[in-house]
Amino acid sequence: MLGIDLEKADSGSSDLQLVAGYTTRALSQLVLRTDISGMPLEWIDYKEAARLYHQEQVAYTCGSPLFKLYGGVSALTGFRTVLEVNSIVATVGHTGNPGNTRQDYVPPLNNQTLFRRDAHFCLYCAQRFPVRELSRDHIRPFSQGGRDVWTNVVAACRRCNNLKASRTPEQAKMQLIAVPFTPTYAEYIFLKGRRVLADQMEYLRAHFPRHSPLHARIKRYLS
Ligand SMILES: [Zn+2]
């Protein structure tokens, strides 16, 4: 199964990196956990997934089988226990997912997700940069009452950030190439992903708002 590698995109020259099928079977592949109603919750590793299966917290699975985990020999049957873990698991109970219960939920702001939101572009000079060369620019600077919120921050290269200094884009005569947005919970989960498999991506996309700019970006890689 194909997937998209967001970690590779952090260090490199392109937006979302497509990864080949065989690498997606590695144990490092994360599983998408949802609640019982199918709302995305979080990424979990295979150990956490195994724990949920064993504690019978997995209500149903979606996506495709990812890997088989071999346990001990069952005293009852004499057979070795095998656990097949799927790429998406729906679990019982609610673990207080604020993104699904509150309309006004705002995901925490951090540079990794911010740079991914902006596809690693400097939103002023429209060049793409690796993460280490990007910085968080406050569109309206602190000194002019700007706040540290999703809609007031963009990825900017250091050169543009220095050039703009403590001015608004209008004052600096620098134009933004895109409108900054606050990710919804599902968008945030996607942006926080490491390597997102095609089926996980389709699943998350179904929860994105219709106007999400992420649709077009993802489509380019999965067509
Ligand atoms: Zn720039």
PDB file of N, CA, C and O in Angstrom, residues 54 75 147 151 220:
ATOM      1  N   HIS A  54      -5.782  -6.672  23.126  1.00  0.00           N
ATOM      2  CA  HIS A  54      -5.798  -7.622  24.249  1.00  0.00           C
ATOM      3  C   HIS A  54      -6.820  -7.236  25.303  1.00  0.00           C
ATOM      4  O   HIS A  54      -7.416  -8.085  25.945  1.00  0.00           O
ATOM      5  N   ALA A  75      -2.204 -22.055  26.100  1.00  0.00           N
ATOM      6  CA  ALA A  75      -2.303 -23.283  26.887  1.00  0.00           C
ATOM      7  C   ALA A  75      -3.552 -24.071  26.519  1.00  0.00           C
ATOM      8  O   ALA A  75      -3.591 -25.295  26.610  1.00  0.00           O
ATOM      9  N   ARG A 147      -1.040  38.208  17.877  1.00  0.00           N
ATOM     10  CA  ARG A 147      -1.024  37.098  18.835  1.00  0.00           C
ATOM     11  C   ARG A 147      -0.401  35.852  18.221  1.00  0.00           C
ATOM     12  O   ARG A 147      -0.258  35.729  17.009  1.00  0.00           O
ATOM     13  N   THR A 151      -3.989  31.711  12.932  1.00  0.00           N
ATOM     14  CA  THR A 151      -4.353  32.620  11.846  1.00  0.00           C
ATOM     15  C   THR A 151      -3.441  33.851  11.772  1.00  0.00           C
ATOM     16  O   THR A 151      -3.568  34.668  10.871  1.00  0.00           O
ATOM     17  N   ARG A 220      -2.974  15.291  -5.346  1.00  0.00           N
ATOM     18  CA  ARG A 220      -1.865  15.261  -6.300  1.00  0.00           C
ATOM     19  C   ARG A 220      -1.034  13.995  -6.145  1.00  0.00           C
ATOM     20  O   ARG A 220      -0.445  13.489  -7.076  1.00  0.00           O
TER      21      ARG A 220
END
